[in-house]
CSV table of C-alpha atoms in Angstrom, one decimal:
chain,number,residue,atom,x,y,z
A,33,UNK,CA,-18.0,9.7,-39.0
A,34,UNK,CA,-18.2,13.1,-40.7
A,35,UNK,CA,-20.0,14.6,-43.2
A,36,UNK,CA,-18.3,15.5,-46.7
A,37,UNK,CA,-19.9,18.8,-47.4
A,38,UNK,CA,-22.0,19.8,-49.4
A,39,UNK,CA,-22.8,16.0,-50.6
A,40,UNK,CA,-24.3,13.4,-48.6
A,41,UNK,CA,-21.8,11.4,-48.0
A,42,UNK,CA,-19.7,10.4,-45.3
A,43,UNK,CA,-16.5,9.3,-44.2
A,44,UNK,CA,-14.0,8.2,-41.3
A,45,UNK,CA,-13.8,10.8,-39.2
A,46,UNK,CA,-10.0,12.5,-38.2
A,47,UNK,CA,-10.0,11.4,-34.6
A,48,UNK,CA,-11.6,7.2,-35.5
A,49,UNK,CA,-8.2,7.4,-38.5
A,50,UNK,CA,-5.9,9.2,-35.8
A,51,UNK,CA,-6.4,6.4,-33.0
A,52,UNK,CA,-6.9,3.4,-35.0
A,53,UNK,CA,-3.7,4.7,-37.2
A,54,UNK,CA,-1.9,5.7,-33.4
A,55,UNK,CA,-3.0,1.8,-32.3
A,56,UNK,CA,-1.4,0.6,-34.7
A,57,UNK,CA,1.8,2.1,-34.4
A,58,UNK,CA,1.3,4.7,-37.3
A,59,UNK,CA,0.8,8.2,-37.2
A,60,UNK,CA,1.0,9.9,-40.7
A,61,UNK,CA,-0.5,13.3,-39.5
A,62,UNK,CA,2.2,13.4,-36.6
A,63,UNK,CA,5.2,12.4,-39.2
A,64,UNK,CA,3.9,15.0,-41.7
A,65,UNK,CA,4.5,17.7,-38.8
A,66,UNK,CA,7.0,16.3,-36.8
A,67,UNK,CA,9.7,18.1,-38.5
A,68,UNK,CA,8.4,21.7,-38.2
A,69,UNK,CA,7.9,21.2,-34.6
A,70,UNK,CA,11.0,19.8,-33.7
A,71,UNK,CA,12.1,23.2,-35.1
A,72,UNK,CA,9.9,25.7,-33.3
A,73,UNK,CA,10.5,23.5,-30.1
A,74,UNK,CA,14.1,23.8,-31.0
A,75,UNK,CA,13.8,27.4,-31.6
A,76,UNK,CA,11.9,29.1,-29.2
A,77,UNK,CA,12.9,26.7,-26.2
A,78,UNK,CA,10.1,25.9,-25.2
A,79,UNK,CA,7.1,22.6,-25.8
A,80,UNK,CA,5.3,22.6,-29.1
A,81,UNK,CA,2.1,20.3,-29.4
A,82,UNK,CA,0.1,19.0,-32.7
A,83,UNK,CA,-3.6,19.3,-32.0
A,84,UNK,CA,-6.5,18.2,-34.7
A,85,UNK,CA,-10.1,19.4,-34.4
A,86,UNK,CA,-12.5,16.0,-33.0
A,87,UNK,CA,-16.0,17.5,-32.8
A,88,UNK,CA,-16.2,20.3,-30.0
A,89,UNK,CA,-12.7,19.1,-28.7
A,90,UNK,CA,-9.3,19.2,-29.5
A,91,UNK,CA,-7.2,16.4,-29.4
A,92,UNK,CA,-3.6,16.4,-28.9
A,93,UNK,CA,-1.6,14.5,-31.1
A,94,UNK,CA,2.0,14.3,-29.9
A,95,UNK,CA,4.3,16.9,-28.7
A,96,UNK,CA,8.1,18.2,-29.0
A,97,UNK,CA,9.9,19.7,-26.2
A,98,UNK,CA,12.3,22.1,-26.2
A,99,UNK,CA,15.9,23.0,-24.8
A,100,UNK,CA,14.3,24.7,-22.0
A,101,UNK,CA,14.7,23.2,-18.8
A,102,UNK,CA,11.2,24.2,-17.2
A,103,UNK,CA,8.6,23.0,-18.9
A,104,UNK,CA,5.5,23.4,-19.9
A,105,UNK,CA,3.1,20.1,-20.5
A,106,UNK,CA,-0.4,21.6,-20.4
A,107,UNK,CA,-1.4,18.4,-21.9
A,108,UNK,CA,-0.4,15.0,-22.9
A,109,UNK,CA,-0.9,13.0,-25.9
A,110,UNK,CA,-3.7,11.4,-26.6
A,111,UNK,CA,-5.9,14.0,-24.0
A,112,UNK,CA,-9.0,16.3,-25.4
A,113,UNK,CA,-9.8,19.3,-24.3
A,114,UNK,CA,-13.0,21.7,-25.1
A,115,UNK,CA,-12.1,24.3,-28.1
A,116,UNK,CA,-11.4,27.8,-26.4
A,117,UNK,CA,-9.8,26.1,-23.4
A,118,UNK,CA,-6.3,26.2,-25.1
A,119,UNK,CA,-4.7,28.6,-27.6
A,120,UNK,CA,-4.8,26.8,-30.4
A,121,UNK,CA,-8.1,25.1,-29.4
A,122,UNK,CA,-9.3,28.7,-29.7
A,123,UNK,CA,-7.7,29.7,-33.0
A,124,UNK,CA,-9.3,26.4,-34.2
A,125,UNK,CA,-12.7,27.6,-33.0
A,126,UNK,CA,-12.2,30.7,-34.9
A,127,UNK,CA,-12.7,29.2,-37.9
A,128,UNK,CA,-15.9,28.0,-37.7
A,129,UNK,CA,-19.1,30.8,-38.2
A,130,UNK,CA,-20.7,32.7,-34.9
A,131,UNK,CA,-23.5,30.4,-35.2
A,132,UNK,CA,-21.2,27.2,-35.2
A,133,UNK,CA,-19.4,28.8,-32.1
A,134,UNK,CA,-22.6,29.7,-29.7
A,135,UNK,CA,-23.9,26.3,-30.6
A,136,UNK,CA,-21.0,24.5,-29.7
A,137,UNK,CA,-21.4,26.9,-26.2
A,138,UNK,CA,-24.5,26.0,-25.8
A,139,UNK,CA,-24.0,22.2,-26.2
A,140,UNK,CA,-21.4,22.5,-23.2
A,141,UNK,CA,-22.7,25.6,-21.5
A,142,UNK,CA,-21.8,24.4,-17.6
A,143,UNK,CA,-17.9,23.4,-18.9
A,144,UNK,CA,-17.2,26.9,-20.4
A,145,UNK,CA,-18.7,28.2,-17.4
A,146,UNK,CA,-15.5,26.7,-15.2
A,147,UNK,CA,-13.4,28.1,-17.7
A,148,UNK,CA,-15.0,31.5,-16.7
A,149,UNK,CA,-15.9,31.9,-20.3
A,150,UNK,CA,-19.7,33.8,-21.0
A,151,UNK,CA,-21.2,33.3,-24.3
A,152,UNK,CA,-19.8,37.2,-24.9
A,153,UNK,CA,-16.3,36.3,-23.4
A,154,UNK,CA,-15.8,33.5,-25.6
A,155,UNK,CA,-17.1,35.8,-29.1
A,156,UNK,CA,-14.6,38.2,-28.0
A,157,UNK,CA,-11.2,35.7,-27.7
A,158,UNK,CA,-12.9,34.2,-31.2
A,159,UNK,CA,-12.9,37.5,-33.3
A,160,UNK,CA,-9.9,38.4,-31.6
A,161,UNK,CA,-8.3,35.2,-33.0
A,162,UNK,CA,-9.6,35.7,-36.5
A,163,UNK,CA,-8.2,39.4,-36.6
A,164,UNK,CA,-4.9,38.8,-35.1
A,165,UNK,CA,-4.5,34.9,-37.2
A,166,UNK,CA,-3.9,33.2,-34.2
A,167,UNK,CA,-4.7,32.7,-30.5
A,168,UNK,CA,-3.3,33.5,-26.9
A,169,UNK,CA,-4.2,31.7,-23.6
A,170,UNK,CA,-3.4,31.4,-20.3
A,171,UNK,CA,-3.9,27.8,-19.2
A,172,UNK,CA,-7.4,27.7,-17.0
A,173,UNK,CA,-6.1,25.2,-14.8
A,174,UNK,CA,-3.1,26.4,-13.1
A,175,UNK,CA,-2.8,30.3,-14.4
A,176,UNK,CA,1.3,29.6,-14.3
A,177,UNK,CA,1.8,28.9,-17.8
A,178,UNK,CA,0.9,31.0,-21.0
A,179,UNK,CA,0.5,29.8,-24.8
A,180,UNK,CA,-0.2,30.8,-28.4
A,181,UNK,CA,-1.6,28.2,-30.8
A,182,UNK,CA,-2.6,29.1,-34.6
A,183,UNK,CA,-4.7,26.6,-37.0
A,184,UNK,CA,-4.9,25.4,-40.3
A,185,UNK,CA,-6.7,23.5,-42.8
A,186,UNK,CA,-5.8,19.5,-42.5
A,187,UNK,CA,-7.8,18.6,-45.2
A,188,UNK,CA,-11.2,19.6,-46.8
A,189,UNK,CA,-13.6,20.1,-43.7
A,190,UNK,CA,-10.6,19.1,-41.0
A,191,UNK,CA,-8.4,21.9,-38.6
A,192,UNK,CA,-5.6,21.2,-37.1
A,193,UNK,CA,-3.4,23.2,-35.2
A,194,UNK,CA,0.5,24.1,-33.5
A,195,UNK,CA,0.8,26.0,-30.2
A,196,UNK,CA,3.5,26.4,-28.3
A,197,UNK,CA,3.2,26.4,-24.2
A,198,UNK,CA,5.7,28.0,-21.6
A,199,UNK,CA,6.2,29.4,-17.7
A,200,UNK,CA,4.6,33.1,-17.7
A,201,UNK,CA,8.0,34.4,-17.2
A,202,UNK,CA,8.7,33.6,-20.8
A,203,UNK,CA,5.5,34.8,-22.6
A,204,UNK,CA,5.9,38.4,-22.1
A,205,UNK,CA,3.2,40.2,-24.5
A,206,UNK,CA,5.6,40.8,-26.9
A,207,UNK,CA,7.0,37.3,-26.9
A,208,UNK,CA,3.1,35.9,-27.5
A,209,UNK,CA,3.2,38.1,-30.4
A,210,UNK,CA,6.8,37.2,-31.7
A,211,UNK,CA,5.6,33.6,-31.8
A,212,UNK,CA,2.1,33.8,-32.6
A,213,UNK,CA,3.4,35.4,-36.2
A,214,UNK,CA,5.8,33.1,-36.3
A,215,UNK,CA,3.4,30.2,-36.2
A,216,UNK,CA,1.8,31.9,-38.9
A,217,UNK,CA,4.6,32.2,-40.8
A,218,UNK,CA,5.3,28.2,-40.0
A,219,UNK,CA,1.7,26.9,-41.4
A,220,UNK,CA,0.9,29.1,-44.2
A,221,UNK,CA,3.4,26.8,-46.0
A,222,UNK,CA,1.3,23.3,-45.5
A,223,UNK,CA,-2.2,24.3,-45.3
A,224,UNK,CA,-4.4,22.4,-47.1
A,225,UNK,CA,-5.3,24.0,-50.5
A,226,UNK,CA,-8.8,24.2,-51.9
A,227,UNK,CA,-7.6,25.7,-55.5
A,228,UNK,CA,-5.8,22.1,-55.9
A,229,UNK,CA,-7.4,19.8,-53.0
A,230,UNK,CA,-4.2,18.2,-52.2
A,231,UNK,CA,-1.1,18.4,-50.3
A,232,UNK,CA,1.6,21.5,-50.6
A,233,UNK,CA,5.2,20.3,-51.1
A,234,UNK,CA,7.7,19.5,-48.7
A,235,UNK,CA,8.8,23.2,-47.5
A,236,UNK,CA,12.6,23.8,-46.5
A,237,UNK,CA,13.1,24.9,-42.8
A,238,UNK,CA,12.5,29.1,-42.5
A,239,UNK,CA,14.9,31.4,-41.4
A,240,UNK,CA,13.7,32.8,-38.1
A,241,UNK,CA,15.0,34.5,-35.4
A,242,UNK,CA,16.1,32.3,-31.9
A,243,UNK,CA,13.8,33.2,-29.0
């Protein structure tokens, strides 16, 4: 359960809806988003993952791979993984307050220590997140692949987020930041909106360049 803020009450959480919906053979959030990532995937080259906010941890929802032939699977469907130990895991972190973020280090103080991540470290890839609008990261468990993930509003009091993952030889800096505007770009167009607290239309596909 989560907490509808500011009342008091509460309601099915994102991750309970997203397996029991998965479970049963329906995935709404994943059909909603589909689409664009099929066309990042398709454009860049390289594998594109959905990931929604499920307490302190990021969930991966599904993922689209692209024409490239080496790829890049940092992490399957279904997995969680701490916020900060991904790209998009950390632009998702980025939107809560400072006080959110050490809490959430304190709760799971030993794990962010294997990621080599200090209390200091992890404020610094957080600001630098919230100044840049998304996130880069190289993954902590095999240092060969690089990726850049930026969030959004799901829904009032739920962040998602789309990263895209690939080999270091392709995510030269200027590459990281290519994409990471891009992804920008890509969800500024179906964020949730508070001013109507509802859904944006259906957006056509946007005229970028081909990695």
């Amino acid at each position: 359960l989560e907490r509808a803020a500011p009342s008091k009450l509460y309601r099915l959480g994102m991750e309970a809806m997203q397996l029991g919906l998965m479970s049963a053979g329906m995935a709404p959030v994943v059909d909603r988003f589909r689409p664009v990532m099929q066309r990042v995937a398709r454009q860049s080259g390289d594998t594109v993952f959905l990931i929604v906010r499920s307490g302190d941890h990021a969930l991966c929802l599904h993922r689209e791979e692209g024409p490239y032939p080496v790829k890049a699977f940092v992490v399957e469907p279904g997995s969680r993984r701490l916020l900060g130990a991904s790209s998009v895991g950390m632009s998702i972190l980025a939107n809560l307050t400072d006080a959110e973020v050490l809490a959430s280090y304190a709760r799971h103080e030993a794990e962010y220590g294997r990621l080599r991540f200090t209390a200091d470290r992890l404020m610094r890839a957080v600001r630098d997140a919230r100044k840049k609008g998304y996130s880069e990261a190289q993954d902590f468990r095999s240092d060969e692949t690089n990726g850049v993930g930026c969030s959004f509003k799901l829904s009032r009091g739920s962040f998602a987020g789309i990263s895209i993952a690939a080999i270091n030889s392709r995510m030269p800096p200027e590459r990281r930041r290519e994409l990471g505007q891009q992804l920008v770009h890509e969800v500024q167009a179906f964020a949730w909106s508070p001013e109507t607290d509802r859904e944006p239309p259906e957006r056509k596909p946007a005229r970028t360049r081909s990695a």
